[in-house]
């Protein structure tokens, strides 16, 4: 096991969960989290992190000098980002590009300086939106369903593989992460960095401060619990769009394996997600939330589709499973139950952010 880890974005959903789980499993490893607290809710993790003997540094990946606050590091997990697919669509792209792209470059430079390994949380949004939208589909009562998959490269009944097209329009968010991926590969070859890229689909679980444009599972559970309204937005407003979802505990199992196998996994890029067994449509999520919270809420229908939205995304985990033996284990129902339990147990703390 490495002796020191820097997690950028370490007060956020993914970063803080990985920090706690790594510290719990490897108490002797020094873990530093680095975060500018841009995301609402991230500040709530600071005292918990400190109590767990994880060092918090208030710093910004956009500022190269902020990395001077950190000592020697063996591994960087880069989880700092503006993670919304709607980021920048109003015309203000500075924050997105400076954080998601320039920030990653600053992390890479710091990795080179330290000869540290580098694990990147990338996204399924690097794939071509036009090509994803070309996937033939049919409609069941509760969801859109993949049809006739043979004609599209990188698509099978299992979902989207790493061979799917990354050409063309992919959202400003997706493009910012894709540019980072390209530079990670360049840095790996140019400077001998050990790197792993995980292209994740929807990640969720406790300590995610979900909002309308990012983190829909937590948003759905919270709105049902507190009896607030929701909307099905896009694709006719029927709530039939589909995503696979991955519990953060399952992601941790993979990242833990990767940290312990950096030499054999270096240079690898994986699609990582819940897979078809853990896929769910919005209206199926509604039914689950009704059952688990006991509440039924008003859900409006907004037919128009938002920019950069996609009808369906399901991860084909074949490559990551072949190479690492990793498979997700937490089912959709357990993900929802876990989030519900977290919100109930911490209602006073999380309500001001999630409400
Ligand atoms: N959550 C998902 O469904 C999902 C899916 C695919 C990929 N990812 C990727 O995983 C990573 C973590 O996402 P998340 O869900 O934890 O998001 P999050 O918003 O919960 O966490 C990101 C953290 O980064 C911090 N941050 C933002 N800008 C920063 C900056 N300039 N300097 C320092 N810190 C900054 C935020 O304050 C926040 O704490 C991101 O790279 C994201 O692109 C997330």
Coordinates of C-alpha atoms in Angstrom, one line a residue, residues 26-310:
X26 CA -5.2 1.7 5.8
X27 CA -4.9 3.8 9.0
X28 CA -1.2 4.1 8.6
X29 CA -1.5 5.9 5.2
X30 CA -1.3 9.7 5.3
X31 CA -4.3 11.1 3.5
X32 CA -4.6 14.7 2.5
X33 CA -7.7 16.2 1.0
X34 CA -7.5 19.4 -1.0
X35 CA -10.7 21.3 -1.9
X36 CA -11.9 24.8 -2.5
X37 CA -15.4 24.0 -1.1
X38 CA -17.1 25.3 -4.2
X39 CA -19.8 22.5 -4.0
X40 CA -22.4 23.2 -1.4
X41 CA -22.3 20.5 1.2
X42 CA -18.6 19.9 0.9
X43 CA -17.9 22.1 3.9
X44 CA -19.9 19.8 6.0
X45 CA -17.3 17.1 5.6
X46 CA -14.4 19.0 7.0
X47 CA -14.9 18.3 10.7
X48 CA -15.6 14.6 9.9
X49 CA -12.5 14.3 7.9
X50 CA -10.4 15.9 10.6
X51 CA -11.8 13.6 13.2
X52 CA -10.8 10.7 11.1
X53 CA -7.2 12.0 11.0
X54 CA -7.4 13.1 7.4
X55 CA -5.7 16.4 6.7
X56 CA -7.9 19.1 5.0
X57 CA -6.2 21.8 2.9
X58 CA -8.4 24.7 1.7
X59 CA -6.9 25.0 -1.8
X60 CA -7.8 25.4 -5.4
X61 CA -6.6 23.1 -8.3
X62 CA -6.7 26.2 -10.5
X63 CA -3.8 27.7 -8.6
X64 CA -0.4 26.0 -9.1
X65 CA 1.0 27.6 -6.0
X66 CA -1.6 25.9 -3.8
X67 CA 0.2 22.7 -4.4
X68 CA 3.2 24.1 -2.6
X69 CA 1.1 23.6 0.6
X70 CA 1.5 19.8 0.2
X71 CA 4.5 17.7 1.1
X72 CA 5.6 14.5 -0.7
X73 CA 2.9 12.4 -2.1
X74 CA 2.9 8.9 -3.6
X75 CA -0.5 8.8 -5.2
X76 CA -3.0 11.5 -6.4
X77 CA -6.6 10.7 -6.9
X78 CA -8.0 13.6 -8.9
X79 CA -11.7 14.0 -8.0
X80 CA -11.9 17.9 -8.1
X81 CA -14.3 19.1 -10.7
X82 CA -17.3 21.0 -11.7
X83 CA -19.2 17.8 -12.3
X84 CA -22.5 19.1 -13.9
X85 CA -23.1 18.3 -17.5
X86 CA -24.9 21.7 -17.7
X87 CA -21.8 23.6 -16.5
X88 CA -20.9 26.4 -18.9
X89 CA -24.0 26.2 -21.0
X90 CA -25.0 29.7 -20.0
X91 CA -21.8 31.0 -21.7
X92 CA -19.6 31.2 -18.6
X93 CA -17.1 28.5 -19.3
X94 CA -14.1 29.8 -17.3
X95 CA -14.7 27.9 -14.1
X96 CA -15.4 24.7 -15.9
X97 CA -12.3 24.8 -18.1
X98 CA -10.0 26.2 -15.5
X99 CA -11.0 23.6 -12.9
X100 CA -11.7 20.5 -15.1
X101 CA -8.9 21.0 -17.5
X102 CA -6.2 23.4 -16.2
X103 CA -6.7 22.0 -12.7
X104 CA -6.0 18.5 -13.9
X105 CA -2.8 19.7 -15.6
X106 CA -1.7 21.3 -12.3
X107 CA -2.4 17.9 -10.6
X108 CA -0.4 16.2 -13.3
X109 CA 2.6 18.6 -12.9
X110 CA 2.5 18.0 -9.1
X111 CA 2.4 14.2 -9.8
X112 CA 5.5 14.5 -12.1
X113 CA 7.3 16.6 -9.4
X114 CA 6.6 13.9 -6.8
X115 CA 6.9 10.9 -9.1
X116 CA 3.4 10.1 -7.8
X117 CA 0.9 7.8 -9.5
X118 CA -2.3 9.3 -10.8
X119 CA -5.9 8.0 -10.7
X120 CA -8.4 10.1 -12.6
X121 CA -12.2 10.2 -12.1
X122 CA -13.4 10.7 -15.7
X123 CA -16.8 10.4 -17.1
X124 CA -19.0 8.5 -19.5
X125 CA -19.8 12.0 -20.9
X126 CA -16.6 11.8 -23.0
X127 CA -18.7 9.7 -25.5
X128 CA -20.3 11.3 -28.5
X129 CA -23.8 12.6 -27.7
X130 CA -24.9 12.4 -31.4
X131 CA -23.8 8.8 -31.5
X132 CA -25.5 8.0 -28.2
X133 CA -28.7 9.5 -29.4
X134 CA -28.5 7.4 -32.6
X135 CA -28.9 4.2 -30.5
X136 CA -32.1 2.6 -31.7
X137 CA -34.7 2.2 -28.9
X138 CA -38.1 0.9 -28.1
X139 CA -40.4 1.9 -25.2
X140 CA -41.7 -0.2 -22.4
X141 CA -44.2 1.0 -19.9
X142 CA -41.5 2.4 -17.7
X143 CA -38.4 3.0 -19.7
X144 CA -36.6 3.3 -23.0
X145 CA -35.0 0.1 -24.0
X146 CA -32.0 -0.5 -26.2
X147 CA -32.8 -2.1 -29.6
X148 CA -30.9 -3.7 -32.5
X149 CA -27.4 -2.9 -31.3
X150 CA -25.2 -4.3 -34.0
X151 CA -24.7 -1.3 -36.3
X152 CA -23.1 1.0 -33.7
X153 CA -19.4 0.5 -32.8
X154 CA -18.8 0.0 -29.1
X155 CA -22.5 -0.9 -28.3
X156 CA -23.8 -4.3 -27.3
X157 CA -26.6 -5.7 -25.2
X158 CA -24.3 -5.0 -22.2
X159 CA -24.1 -1.3 -23.0
X160 CA -21.4 1.2 -24.0
X161 CA -17.8 0.0 -24.1
X162 CA -14.6 1.9 -24.3
X163 CA -14.8 1.5 -28.2
X164 CA -17.8 3.8 -28.5
X165 CA -17.2 7.0 -30.4
X166 CA -15.7 10.0 -28.7
X167 CA -15.9 12.1 -31.8
X168 CA -17.7 15.4 -31.9
X169 CA -20.0 17.1 -29.5
X170 CA -19.9 15.7 -26.0
X171 CA -21.0 18.7 -23.8
X172 CA -18.6 21.3 -22.4
X173 CA -18.3 19.2 -19.3
X174 CA -17.5 16.0 -21.3
X175 CA -15.1 17.9 -23.5
X176 CA -13.2 19.3 -20.5
X177 CA -12.8 15.8 -19.0
X178 CA -11.8 14.3 -22.4
X179 CA -9.1 17.0 -22.9
X180 CA -7.8 16.0 -19.4
X181 CA -7.8 12.3 -20.4
X182 CA -5.7 13.2 -23.5
X183 CA -3.2 15.0 -21.4
X184 CA -3.0 12.3 -18.8
X185 CA -2.0 9.9 -21.6
X186 CA 0.6 12.4 -22.9
X187 CA 2.0 12.9 -19.4
X188 CA 2.1 9.2 -18.8
X189 CA 4.3 8.6 -21.9
X190 CA 6.3 11.8 -21.8
X191 CA 7.2 11.7 -18.1
X192 CA 6.7 8.0 -17.2
X193 CA 3.8 8.7 -14.9
X194 CA 1.7 5.8 -13.7
X195 CA -1.9 6.6 -14.5
X196 CA -5.3 5.0 -14.5
X197 CA -8.5 6.6 -16.0
X198 CA -11.9 5.5 -14.8
X199 CA -14.7 6.7 -17.1
X200 CA -17.6 6.6 -14.6
X201 CA -21.3 6.6 -15.3
X202 CA -23.7 7.8 -12.6
X203 CA -22.1 7.5 -9.1
X204 CA -24.2 7.8 -6.0
X205 CA -24.6 7.1 -2.3
X206 CA -24.5 8.8 1.1
X207 CA -22.8 12.2 1.3
X208 CA -23.8 13.2 -2.2
X209 CA -25.4 16.6 -2.2
X210 CA -27.6 16.0 -5.2
X211 CA -29.2 18.8 -7.2
X212 CA -31.3 19.2 -10.3
X213 CA -28.4 19.2 -12.6
X214 CA -26.2 16.6 -10.9
X215 CA -26.8 13.7 -8.4
X216 CA -30.4 12.7 -9.4
X217 CA -30.7 9.7 -7.1
X218 CA -30.1 11.7 -3.9
X219 CA -32.4 14.5 -5.3
X220 CA -35.2 12.0 -5.9
X221 CA -34.9 10.4 -2.4
X222 CA -34.7 13.8 -0.6
X223 CA -37.6 15.3 -2.5
X224 CA -39.8 12.2 -1.7
X225 CA -38.8 12.3 1.9
X226 CA -39.6 16.0 2.3
X227 CA -42.6 15.9 0.0
X228 CA -41.3 18.4 -2.5
X229 CA -42.1 18.5 -6.2
X230 CA -39.9 17.1 -9.0
X231 CA -40.1 17.2 -12.8
X232 CA -39.4 14.7 -15.5
X233 CA -37.5 16.9 -18.0
X234 CA -37.0 16.0 -21.6
X235 CA -37.8 13.1 -24.0
X236 CA -41.5 14.0 -23.8
X237 CA -41.5 14.4 -20.0
X238 CA -42.4 10.7 -19.4
X239 CA -39.5 9.9 -17.1
X240 CA -38.4 7.0 -19.3
X241 CA -34.7 8.0 -19.7
X242 CA -32.4 5.4 -18.3
X243 CA -29.0 5.4 -16.5
X244 CA -27.0 2.7 -14.7
X245 CA -26.0 3.7 -11.2
X246 CA -23.0 2.7 -9.1
X247 CA -22.8 2.8 -5.4
X248 CA -19.8 4.6 -4.0
X249 CA -18.9 1.5 -2.0
X250 CA -18.5 -0.4 -5.2
X251 CA -16.3 2.3 -6.7
X252 CA -14.2 2.2 -3.6
X253 CA -13.6 -1.6 -4.1
X254 CA -12.3 -0.9 -7.6
X255 CA -10.1 2.1 -6.6
X256 CA -8.7 0.1 -3.7
X257 CA -7.7 -2.7 -6.1
X258 CA -6.2 -0.2 -8.5
X259 CA -4.1 1.4 -5.8
X260 CA -2.7 -2.0 -4.8
X261 CA -2.0 -2.9 -8.5
X262 CA -0.7 0.3 -9.9
X263 CA 2.2 -1.3 -11.7
X264 CA 0.1 -3.8 -13.7
X265 CA -2.8 -1.4 -14.3
X266 CA -0.8 1.7 -15.4
X267 CA -1.9 3.2 -18.6
X268 CA -5.3 1.6 -18.5
X269 CA -8.6 3.3 -19.2
X270 CA -11.8 1.7 -18.0
X271 CA -15.6 2.3 -18.3
X272 CA -16.9 1.9 -14.8
X273 CA -20.6 1.8 -13.9
X274 CA -23.5 -0.2 -12.5
X275 CA -24.1 -2.0 -15.7
X276 CA -27.5 -3.1 -17.1
X277 CA -28.5 -5.0 -13.9
X278 CA -28.2 -1.7 -12.0
X279 CA -30.0 0.5 -14.6
X280 CA -33.1 2.4 -13.8
X281 CA -35.4 5.0 -15.4
X282 CA -36.6 8.1 -13.7
X283 CA -40.2 6.8 -13.3
X284 CA -38.8 3.5 -11.9
X285 CA -36.8 5.5 -9.5
X286 CA -40.0 7.3 -8.5
X287 CA -41.7 4.0 -7.7
X288 CA -38.8 2.9 -5.6
X289 CA -38.7 6.2 -3.7
X290 CA -42.4 6.0 -3.1
X291 CA -42.0 2.6 -1.6
X292 CA -39.0 3.3 0.5
X293 CA -40.1 6.8 1.8
X294 CA -43.8 6.0 2.0
X295 CA -44.5 9.3 0.2
X296 CA -46.0 10.2 -3.1
X297 CA -45.2 13.6 -4.6
X298 CA -46.2 15.7 -7.5
X299 CA -44.0 15.2 -10.6
X300 CA -44.4 17.7 -13.4
X301 CA -43.8 16.8 -17.0
X302 CA -41.5 19.0 -19.1
X303 CA -41.4 17.7 -22.6
X304 CA -38.5 19.7 -24.0
X305 CA -35.0 18.0 -23.7
X306 CA -32.2 19.9 -22.0
X307 CA -29.0 20.6 -23.8
X308 CA -26.5 17.8 -23.7
X309 CA -29.0 15.3 -22.3
X310 CA -29.0 11.7 -23.4

